[in-house]
PDB file of C-alpha atoms and ligand atoms in Angstrom:
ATOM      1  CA  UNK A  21      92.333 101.420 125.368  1.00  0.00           C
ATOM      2  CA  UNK A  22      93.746  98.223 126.147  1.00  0.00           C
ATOM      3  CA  UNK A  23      97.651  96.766 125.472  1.00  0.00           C
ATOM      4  CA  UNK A  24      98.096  93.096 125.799  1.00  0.00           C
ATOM      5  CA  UNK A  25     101.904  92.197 126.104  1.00  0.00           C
ATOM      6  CA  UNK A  26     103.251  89.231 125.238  1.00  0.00           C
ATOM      7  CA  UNK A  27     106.797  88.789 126.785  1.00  0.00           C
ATOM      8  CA  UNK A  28     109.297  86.403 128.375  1.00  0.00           C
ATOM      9  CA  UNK A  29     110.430  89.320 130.835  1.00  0.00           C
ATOM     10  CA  UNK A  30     107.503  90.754 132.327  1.00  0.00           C
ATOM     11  CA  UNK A  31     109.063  91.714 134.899  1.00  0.00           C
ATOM     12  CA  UNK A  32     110.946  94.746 133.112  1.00  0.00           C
ATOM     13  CA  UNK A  33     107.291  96.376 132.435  1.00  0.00           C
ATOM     14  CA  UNK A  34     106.602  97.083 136.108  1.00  0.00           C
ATOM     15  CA  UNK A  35     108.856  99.898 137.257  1.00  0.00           C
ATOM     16  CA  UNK A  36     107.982 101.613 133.626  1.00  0.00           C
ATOM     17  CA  UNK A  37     104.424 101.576 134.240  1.00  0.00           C
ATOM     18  CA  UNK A  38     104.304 102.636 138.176  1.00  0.00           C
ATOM     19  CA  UNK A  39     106.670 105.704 137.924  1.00  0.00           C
ATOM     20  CA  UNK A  40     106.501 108.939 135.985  1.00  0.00           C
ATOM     21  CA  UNK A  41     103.766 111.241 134.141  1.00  0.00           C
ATOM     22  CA  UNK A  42     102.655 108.587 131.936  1.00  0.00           C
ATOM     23  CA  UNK A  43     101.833 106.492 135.324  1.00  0.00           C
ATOM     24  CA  UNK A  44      98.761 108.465 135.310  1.00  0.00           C
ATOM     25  CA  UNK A  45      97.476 106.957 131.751  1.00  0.00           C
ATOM     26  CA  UNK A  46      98.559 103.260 133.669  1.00  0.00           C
ATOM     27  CA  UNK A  47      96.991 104.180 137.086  1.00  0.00           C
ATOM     28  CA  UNK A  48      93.893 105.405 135.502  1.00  0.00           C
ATOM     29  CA  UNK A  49      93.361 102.672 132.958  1.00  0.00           C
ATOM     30  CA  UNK A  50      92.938 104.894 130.220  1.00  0.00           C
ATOM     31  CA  UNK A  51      95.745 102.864 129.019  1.00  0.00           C
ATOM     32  CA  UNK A  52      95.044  99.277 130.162  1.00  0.00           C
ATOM     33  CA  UNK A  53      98.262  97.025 130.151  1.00  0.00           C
ATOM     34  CA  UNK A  54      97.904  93.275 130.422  1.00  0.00           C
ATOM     35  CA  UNK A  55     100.900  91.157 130.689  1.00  0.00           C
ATOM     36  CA  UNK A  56     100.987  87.708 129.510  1.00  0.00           C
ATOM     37  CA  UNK A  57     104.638  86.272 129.972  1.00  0.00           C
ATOM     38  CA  UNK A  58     105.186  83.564 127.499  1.00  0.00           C
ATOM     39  CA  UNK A  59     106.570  80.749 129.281  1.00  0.00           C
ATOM     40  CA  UNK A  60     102.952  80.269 130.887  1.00  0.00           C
ATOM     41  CA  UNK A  61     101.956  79.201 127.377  1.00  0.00           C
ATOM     42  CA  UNK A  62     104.703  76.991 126.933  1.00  0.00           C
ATOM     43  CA  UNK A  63     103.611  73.246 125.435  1.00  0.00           C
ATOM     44  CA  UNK A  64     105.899  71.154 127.568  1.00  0.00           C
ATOM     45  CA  UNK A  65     106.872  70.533 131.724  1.00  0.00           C
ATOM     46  CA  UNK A  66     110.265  72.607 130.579  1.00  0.00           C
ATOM     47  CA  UNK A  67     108.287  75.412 129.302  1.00  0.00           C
ATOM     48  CA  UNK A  68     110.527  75.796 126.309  1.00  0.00           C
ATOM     49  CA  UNK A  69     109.162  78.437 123.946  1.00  0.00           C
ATOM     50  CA  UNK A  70     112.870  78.601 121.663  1.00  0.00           C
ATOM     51  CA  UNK A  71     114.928  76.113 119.646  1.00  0.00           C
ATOM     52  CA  UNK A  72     116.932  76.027 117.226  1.00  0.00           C
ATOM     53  CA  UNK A  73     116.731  77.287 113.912  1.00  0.00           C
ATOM     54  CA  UNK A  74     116.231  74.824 110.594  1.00  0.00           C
ATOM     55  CA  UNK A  75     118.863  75.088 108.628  1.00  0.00           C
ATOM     56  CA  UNK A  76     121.044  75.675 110.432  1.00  0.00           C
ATOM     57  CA  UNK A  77     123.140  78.830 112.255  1.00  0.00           C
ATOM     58  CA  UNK A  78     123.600  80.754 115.342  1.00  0.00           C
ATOM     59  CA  UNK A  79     121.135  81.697 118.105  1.00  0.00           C
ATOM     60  CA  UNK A  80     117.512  80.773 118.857  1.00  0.00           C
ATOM     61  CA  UNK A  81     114.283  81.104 117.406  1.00  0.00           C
ATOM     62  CA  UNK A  82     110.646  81.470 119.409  1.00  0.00           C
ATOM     63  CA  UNK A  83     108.834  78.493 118.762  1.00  0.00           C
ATOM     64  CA  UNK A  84     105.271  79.185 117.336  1.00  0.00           C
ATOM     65  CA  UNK A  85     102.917  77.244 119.288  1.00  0.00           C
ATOM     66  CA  UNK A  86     103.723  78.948 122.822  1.00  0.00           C
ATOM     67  CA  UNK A  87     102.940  82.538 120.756  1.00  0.00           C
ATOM     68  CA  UNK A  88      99.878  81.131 119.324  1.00  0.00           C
ATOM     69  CA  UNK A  89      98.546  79.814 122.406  1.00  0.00           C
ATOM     70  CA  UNK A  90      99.057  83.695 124.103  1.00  0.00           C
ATOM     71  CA  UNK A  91      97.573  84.813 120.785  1.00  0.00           C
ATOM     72  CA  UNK A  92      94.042  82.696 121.643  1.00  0.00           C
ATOM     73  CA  UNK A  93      93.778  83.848 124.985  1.00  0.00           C
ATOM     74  CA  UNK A  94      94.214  87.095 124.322  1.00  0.00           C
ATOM     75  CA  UNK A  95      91.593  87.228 121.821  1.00  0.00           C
ATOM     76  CA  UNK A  96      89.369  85.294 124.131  1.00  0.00           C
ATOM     77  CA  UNK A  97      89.261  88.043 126.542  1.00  0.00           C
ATOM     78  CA  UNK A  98      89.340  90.857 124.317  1.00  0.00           C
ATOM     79  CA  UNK A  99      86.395  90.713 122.299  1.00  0.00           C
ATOM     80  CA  UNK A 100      88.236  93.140 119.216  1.00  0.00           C
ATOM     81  CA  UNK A 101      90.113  93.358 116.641  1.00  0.00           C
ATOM     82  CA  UNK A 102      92.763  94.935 117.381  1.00  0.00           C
ATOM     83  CA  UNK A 103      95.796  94.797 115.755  1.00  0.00           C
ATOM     84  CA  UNK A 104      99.355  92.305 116.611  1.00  0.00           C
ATOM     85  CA  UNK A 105     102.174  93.964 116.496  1.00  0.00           C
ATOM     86  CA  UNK A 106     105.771  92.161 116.642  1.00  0.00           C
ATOM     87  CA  UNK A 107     108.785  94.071 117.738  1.00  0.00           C
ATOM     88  CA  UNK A 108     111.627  93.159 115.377  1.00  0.00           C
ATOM     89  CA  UNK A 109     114.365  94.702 113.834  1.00  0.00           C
ATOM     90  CA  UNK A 110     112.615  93.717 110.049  1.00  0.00           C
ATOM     91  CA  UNK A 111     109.838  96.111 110.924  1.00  0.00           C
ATOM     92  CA  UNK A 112     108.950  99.721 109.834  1.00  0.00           C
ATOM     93  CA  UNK A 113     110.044 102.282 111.669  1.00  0.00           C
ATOM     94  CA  UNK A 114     107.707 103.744 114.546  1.00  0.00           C
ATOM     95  CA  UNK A 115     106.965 107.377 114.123  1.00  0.00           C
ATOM     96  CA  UNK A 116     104.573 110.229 116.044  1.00  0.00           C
ATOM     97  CA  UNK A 117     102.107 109.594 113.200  1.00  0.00           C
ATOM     98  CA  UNK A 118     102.136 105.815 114.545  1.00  0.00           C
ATOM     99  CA  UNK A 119     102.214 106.635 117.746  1.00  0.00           C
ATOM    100  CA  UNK A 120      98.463 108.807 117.345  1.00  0.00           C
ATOM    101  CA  UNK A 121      96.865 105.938 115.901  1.00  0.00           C
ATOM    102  CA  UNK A 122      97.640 103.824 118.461  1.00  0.00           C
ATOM    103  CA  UNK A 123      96.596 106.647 120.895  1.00  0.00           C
ATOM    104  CA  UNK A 124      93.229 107.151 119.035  1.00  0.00           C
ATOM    105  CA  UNK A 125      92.515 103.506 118.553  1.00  0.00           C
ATOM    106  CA  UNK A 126      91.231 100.497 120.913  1.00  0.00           C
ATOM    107  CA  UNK A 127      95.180  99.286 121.456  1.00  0.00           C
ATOM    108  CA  UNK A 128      96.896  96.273 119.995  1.00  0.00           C
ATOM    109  CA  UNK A 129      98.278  92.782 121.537  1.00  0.00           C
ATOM    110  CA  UNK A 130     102.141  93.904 121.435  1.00  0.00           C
ATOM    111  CA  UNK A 131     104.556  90.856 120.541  1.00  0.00           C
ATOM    112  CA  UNK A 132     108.277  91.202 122.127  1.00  0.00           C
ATOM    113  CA  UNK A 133     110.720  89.685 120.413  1.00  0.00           C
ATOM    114  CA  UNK A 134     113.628  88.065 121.848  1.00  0.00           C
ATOM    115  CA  UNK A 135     116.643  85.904 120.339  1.00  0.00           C
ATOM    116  CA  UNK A 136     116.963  85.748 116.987  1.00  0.00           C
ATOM    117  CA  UNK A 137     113.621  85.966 115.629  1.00  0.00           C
ATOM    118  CA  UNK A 138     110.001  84.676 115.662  1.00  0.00           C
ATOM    119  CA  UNK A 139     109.012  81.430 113.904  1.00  0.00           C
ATOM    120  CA  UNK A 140     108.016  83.121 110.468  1.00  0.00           C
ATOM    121  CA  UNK A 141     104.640  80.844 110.139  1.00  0.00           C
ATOM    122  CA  UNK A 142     103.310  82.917 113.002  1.00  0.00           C
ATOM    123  CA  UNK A 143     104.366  85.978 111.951  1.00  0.00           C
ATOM    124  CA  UNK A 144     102.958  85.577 108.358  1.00  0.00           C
ATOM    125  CA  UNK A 145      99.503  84.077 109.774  1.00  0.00           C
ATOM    126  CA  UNK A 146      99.220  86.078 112.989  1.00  0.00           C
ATOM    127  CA  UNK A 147     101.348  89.365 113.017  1.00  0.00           C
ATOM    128  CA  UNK A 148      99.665  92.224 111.448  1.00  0.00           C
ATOM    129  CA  UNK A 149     102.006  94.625 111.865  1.00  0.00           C
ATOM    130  CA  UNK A 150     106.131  94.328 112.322  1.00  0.00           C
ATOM    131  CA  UNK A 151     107.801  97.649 114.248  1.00  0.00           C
ATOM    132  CA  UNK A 152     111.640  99.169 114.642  1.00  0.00           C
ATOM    133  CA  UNK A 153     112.772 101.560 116.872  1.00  0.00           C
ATOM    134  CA  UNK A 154     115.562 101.668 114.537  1.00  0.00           C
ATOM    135  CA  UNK A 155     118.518 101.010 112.920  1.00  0.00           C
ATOM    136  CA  UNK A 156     120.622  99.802 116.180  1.00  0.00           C
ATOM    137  CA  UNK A 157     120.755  96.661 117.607  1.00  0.00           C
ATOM    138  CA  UNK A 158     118.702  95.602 121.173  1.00  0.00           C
ATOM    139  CA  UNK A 159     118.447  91.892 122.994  1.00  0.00           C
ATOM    140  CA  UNK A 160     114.594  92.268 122.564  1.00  0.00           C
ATOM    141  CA  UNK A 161     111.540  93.819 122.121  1.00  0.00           C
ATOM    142  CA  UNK A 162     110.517  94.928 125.665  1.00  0.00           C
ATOM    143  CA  UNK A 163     112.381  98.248 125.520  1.00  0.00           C
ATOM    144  CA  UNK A 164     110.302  99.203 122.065  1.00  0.00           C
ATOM    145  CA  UNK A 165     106.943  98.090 123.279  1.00  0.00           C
ATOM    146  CA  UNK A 166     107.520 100.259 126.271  1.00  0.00           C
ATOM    147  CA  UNK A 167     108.481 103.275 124.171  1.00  0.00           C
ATOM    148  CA  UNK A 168     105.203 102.643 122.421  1.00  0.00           C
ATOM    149  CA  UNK A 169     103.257 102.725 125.620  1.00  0.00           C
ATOM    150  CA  UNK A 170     105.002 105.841 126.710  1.00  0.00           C
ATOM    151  CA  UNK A 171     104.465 107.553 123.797  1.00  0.00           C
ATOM    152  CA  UNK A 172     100.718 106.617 123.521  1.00  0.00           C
ATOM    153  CA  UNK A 173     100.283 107.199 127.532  1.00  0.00           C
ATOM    154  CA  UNK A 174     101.706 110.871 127.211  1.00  0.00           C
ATOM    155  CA  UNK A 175      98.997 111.564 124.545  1.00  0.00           C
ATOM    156  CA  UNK A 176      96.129 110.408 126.751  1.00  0.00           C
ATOM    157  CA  UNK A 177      93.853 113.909 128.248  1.00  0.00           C
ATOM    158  CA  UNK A 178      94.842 115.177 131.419  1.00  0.00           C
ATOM    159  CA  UNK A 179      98.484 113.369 131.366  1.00  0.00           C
ATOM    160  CA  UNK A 180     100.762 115.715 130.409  1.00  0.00           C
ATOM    161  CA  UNK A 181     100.426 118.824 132.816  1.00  0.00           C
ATOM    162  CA  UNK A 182     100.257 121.125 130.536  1.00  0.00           C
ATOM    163  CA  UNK A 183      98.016 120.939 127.526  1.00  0.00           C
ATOM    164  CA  UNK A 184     100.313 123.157 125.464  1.00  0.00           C
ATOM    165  CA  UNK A 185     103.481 120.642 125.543  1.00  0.00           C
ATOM    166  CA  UNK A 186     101.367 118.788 123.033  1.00  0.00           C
ATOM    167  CA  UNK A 187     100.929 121.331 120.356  1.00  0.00           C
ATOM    168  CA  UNK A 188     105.048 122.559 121.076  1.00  0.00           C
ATOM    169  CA  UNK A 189     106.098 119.247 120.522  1.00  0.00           C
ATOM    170  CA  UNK A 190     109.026 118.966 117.816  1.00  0.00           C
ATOM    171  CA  UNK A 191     107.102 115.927 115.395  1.00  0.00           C
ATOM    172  CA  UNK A 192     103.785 116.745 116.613  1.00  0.00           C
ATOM    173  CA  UNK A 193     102.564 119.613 115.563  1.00  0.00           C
ATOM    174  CA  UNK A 194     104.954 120.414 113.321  1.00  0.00           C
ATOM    175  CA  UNK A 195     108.387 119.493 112.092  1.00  0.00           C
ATOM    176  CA  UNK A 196     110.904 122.054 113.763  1.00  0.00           C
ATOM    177  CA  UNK A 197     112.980 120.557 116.598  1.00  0.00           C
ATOM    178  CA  UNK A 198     112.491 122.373 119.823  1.00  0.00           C
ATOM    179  CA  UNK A 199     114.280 125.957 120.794  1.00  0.00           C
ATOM    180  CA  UNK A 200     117.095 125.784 123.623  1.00  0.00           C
ATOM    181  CA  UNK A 201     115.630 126.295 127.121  1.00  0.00           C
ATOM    182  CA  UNK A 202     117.018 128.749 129.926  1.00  0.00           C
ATOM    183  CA  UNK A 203     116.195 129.043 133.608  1.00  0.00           C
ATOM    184  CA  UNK A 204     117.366 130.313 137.016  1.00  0.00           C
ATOM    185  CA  UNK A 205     119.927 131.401 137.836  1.00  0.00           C
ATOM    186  CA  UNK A 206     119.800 134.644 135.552  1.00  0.00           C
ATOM    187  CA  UNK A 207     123.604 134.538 135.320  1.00  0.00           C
ATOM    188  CA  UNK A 208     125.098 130.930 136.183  1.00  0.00           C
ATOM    189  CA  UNK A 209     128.895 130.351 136.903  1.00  0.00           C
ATOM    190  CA  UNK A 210     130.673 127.565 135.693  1.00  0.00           C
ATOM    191  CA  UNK A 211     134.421 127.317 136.217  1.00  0.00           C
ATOM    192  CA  UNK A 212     135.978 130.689 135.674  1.00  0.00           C
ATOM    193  CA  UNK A 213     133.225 131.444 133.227  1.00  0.00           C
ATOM    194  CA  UNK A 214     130.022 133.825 133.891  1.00  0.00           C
ATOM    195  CA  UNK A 215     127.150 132.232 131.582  1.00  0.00           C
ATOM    196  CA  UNK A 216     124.245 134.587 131.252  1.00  0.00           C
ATOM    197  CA  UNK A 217     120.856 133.590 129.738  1.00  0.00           C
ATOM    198  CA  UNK A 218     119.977 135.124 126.279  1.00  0.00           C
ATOM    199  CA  UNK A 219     119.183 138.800 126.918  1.00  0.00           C
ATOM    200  CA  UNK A 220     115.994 138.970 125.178  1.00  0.00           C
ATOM    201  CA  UNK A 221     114.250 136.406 126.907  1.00  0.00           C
ATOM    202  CA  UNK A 222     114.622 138.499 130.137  1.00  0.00           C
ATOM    203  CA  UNK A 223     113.489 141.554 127.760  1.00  0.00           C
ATOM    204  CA  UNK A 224     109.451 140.778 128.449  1.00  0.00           C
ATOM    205  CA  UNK A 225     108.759 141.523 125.124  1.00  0.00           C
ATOM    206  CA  UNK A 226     106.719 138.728 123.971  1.00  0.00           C
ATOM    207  CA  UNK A 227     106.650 139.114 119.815  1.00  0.00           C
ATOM    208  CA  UNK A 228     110.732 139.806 120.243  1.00  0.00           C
ATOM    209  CA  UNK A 229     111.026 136.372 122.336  1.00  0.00           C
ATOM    210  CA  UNK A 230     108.249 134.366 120.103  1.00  0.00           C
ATOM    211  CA  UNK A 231     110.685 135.562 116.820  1.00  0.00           C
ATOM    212  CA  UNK A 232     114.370 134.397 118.483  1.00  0.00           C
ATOM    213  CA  UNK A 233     112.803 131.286 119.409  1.00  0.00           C
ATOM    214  CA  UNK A 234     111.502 130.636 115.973  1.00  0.00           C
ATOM    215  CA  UNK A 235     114.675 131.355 114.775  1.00  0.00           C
ATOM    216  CA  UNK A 236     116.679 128.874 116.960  1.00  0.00           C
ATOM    217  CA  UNK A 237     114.523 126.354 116.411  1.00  0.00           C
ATOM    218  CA  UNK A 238     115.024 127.351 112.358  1.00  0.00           C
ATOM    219  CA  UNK A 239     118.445 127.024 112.505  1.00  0.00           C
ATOM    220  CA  UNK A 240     118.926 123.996 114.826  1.00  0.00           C
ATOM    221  CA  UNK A 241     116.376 121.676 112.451  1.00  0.00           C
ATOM    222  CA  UNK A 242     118.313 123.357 108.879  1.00  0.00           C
ATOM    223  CA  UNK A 243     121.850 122.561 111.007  1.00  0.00           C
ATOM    224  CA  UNK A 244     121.275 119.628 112.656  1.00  0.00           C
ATOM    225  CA  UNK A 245     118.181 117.497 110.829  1.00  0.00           C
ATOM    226  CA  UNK A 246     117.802 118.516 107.393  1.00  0.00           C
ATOM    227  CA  UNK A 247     115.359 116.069 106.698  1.00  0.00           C
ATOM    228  CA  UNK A 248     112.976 117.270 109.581  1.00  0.00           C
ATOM    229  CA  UNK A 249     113.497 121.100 107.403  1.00  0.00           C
ATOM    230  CA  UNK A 250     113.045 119.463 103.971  1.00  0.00           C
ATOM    231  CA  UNK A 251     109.338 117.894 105.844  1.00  0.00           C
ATOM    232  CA  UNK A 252     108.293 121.375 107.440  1.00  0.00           C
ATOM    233  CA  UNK A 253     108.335 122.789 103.784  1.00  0.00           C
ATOM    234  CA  UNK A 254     106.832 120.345 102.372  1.00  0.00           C
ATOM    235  CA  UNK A 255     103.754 120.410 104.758  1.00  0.00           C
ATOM    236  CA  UNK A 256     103.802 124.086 103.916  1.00  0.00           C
ATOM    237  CA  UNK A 257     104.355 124.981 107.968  1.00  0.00           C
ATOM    238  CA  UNK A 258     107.052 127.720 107.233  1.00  0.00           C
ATOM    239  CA  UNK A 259     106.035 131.173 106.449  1.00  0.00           C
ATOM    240  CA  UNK A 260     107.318 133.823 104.313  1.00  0.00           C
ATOM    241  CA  UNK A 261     109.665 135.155 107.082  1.00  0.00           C
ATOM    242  CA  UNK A 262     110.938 131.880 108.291  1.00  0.00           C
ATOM    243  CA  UNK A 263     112.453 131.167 104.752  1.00  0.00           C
ATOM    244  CA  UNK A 264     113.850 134.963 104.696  1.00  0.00           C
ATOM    245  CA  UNK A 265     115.602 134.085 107.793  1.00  0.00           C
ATOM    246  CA  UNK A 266     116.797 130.818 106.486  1.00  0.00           C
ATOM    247  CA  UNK A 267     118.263 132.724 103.445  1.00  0.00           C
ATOM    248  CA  UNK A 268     120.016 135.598 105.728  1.00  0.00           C
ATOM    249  CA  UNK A 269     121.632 131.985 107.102  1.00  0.00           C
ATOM    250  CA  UNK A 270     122.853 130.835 103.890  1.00  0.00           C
ATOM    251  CA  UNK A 271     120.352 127.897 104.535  1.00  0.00           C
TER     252      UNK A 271
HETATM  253  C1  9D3 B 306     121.632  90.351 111.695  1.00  0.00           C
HETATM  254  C2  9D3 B 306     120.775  89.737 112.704  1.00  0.00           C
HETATM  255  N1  9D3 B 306     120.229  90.652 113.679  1.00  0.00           N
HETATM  256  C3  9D3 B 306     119.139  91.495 113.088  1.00  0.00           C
HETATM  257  C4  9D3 B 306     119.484  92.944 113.079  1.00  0.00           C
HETATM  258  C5  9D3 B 306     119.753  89.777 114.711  1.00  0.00           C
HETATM  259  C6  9D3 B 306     118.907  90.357 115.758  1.00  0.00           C
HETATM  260  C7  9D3 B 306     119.311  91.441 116.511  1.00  0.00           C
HETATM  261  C8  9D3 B 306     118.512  91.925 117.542  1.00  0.00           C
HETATM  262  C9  9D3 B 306     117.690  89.770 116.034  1.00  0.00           C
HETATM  263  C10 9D3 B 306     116.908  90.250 117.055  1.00  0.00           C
HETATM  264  C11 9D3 B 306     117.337  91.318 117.806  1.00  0.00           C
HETATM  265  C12 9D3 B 306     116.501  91.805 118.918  1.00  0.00           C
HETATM  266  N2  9D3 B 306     115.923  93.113 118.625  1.00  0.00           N
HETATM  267  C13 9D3 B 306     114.623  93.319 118.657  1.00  0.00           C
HETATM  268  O1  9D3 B 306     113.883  92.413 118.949  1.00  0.00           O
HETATM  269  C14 9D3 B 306     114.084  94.606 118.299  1.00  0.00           C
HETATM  270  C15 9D3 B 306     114.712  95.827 117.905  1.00  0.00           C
HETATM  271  C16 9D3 B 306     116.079  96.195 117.747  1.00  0.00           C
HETATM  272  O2  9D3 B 306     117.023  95.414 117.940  1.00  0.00           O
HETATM  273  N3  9D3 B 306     116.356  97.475 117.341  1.00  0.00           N
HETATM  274  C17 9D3 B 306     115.384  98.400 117.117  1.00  0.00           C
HETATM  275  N4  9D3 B 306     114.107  98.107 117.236  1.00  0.00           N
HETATM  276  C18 9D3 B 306     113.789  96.830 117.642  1.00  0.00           C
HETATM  277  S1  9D3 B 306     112.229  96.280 117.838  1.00  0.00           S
HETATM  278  C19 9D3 B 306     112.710  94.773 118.299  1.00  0.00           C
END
């Protein structure tokens, strides 16, 4: 699949893309990024592609034209469909269930925000699709458009090393965040204090270790992200025992 970015700091995409597991997905082309920085598509010898907003009010705005004119020849290379997507902090949230349609699809032409906005002509004729991180507050889109492409990259066969961090994966599969992870040393010394890893994961008994770690990651999601708990019922993913633990908790 192919990502076309369009971006007045192409220059923060490099280091992102050459280091890493996802480098792979980049290095392979299964994920295909193009870069098209914006101030080549500029109209005039000052390559402005911002001014100020009608109206009135602080900060900038990207001028249309310079957007429009990446737009066209992107679409004159890629001979698709495939969707726009603006950065901006107006747009729906992105999600894991985004995230695999991107990563089953033919990619989209990825539009990174930067000052206050986007000309809203372009947006309304052009953009097809309008994407948050979230509800905090970044200096552009960059930093989202290259959480998308590590998120789709990761997803791409033969990335991650092991096929079974997919299906484990706390939103992927299911809804339950992860369980808490031990390793070496078997007893580890911090300060004056002698920290020992959970007994029954050094037991070897498989169904006894399987059954703790189901019920850490039970009680972390119920403590810490009811919402993700309220989802994992809803989907029907817990199992008689699971909610009989959750009631021993008081949960
Ligand atoms: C009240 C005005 N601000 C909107 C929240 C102005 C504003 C802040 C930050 C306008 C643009 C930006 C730049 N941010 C992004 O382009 C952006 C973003 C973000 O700030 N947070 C989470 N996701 C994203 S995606 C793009």
């Amino acid at each position: 699949m192919r990502f076309d970015v369009v971006t007045l700091f192409p220059e923060l995409f490099a280091p992102h893309l050459t280091q890493g597991i996802t480098r792979r997905a980049f290095d392979s082309r299964q994920v295909d990024v193009r870069l098209w920085p914006l101030r080549d598509h500029a109209e005039d010898a000052y390559r402005r592609v911002d001014d100020r907003p009608y109206g009135g009010g602080p900060g900038m705005v990207m001028l249309a034209e310079p957007l429009l004119r990446a737009l066209t020849a992107i679409r004159n290379e890629r001979q698709d469909t495939a969707p726009v997507v603006l950065f901006s902090p107006a747009g729906r949230r992105l999600e894991q269930a985004g995230v695999r349609e991107f990563a089953a699809g033919q990619g989209a032409v990825l539009i990174c925000g930067r000052y206050e906005g986007v000309d809203q002509r372009l947006i309304d004729r052009h953009v097809d699709l309008e994407l948050s991180l979230g509800d905090f507050v970044l200096s552009g889109g960059e930093l989202p458009a290259l959480a998308l492409l590590d998120a789709v990259a990761r997803l791409q066969p033969g990335v991650l090393g092991d096929a079974r961090s997919h299906a484990q994966d706390s939103f992927s599969e299911g809804h339950l965040l992860d369980w808490p992870h031990y390793s070496r040393p078997e007893v580890w010394r911090d300060a004056a204090a002698e920290l020992p890893v959970p007994p029954v994961l050094m037991s070897g008994h498989h169904a006894d270790i399987a059954r703790w770690r189901r019920e850490r990651a039970l009680e972390l999601t119920a403590r810490r992200r009811p919402d993700l708990l309220a989802a994992a019922r809803a989907s029907g993913e817990l199992r008689p025992a699971d909610e009989s633990y959750l009631a021993s908790l008081g949960l």
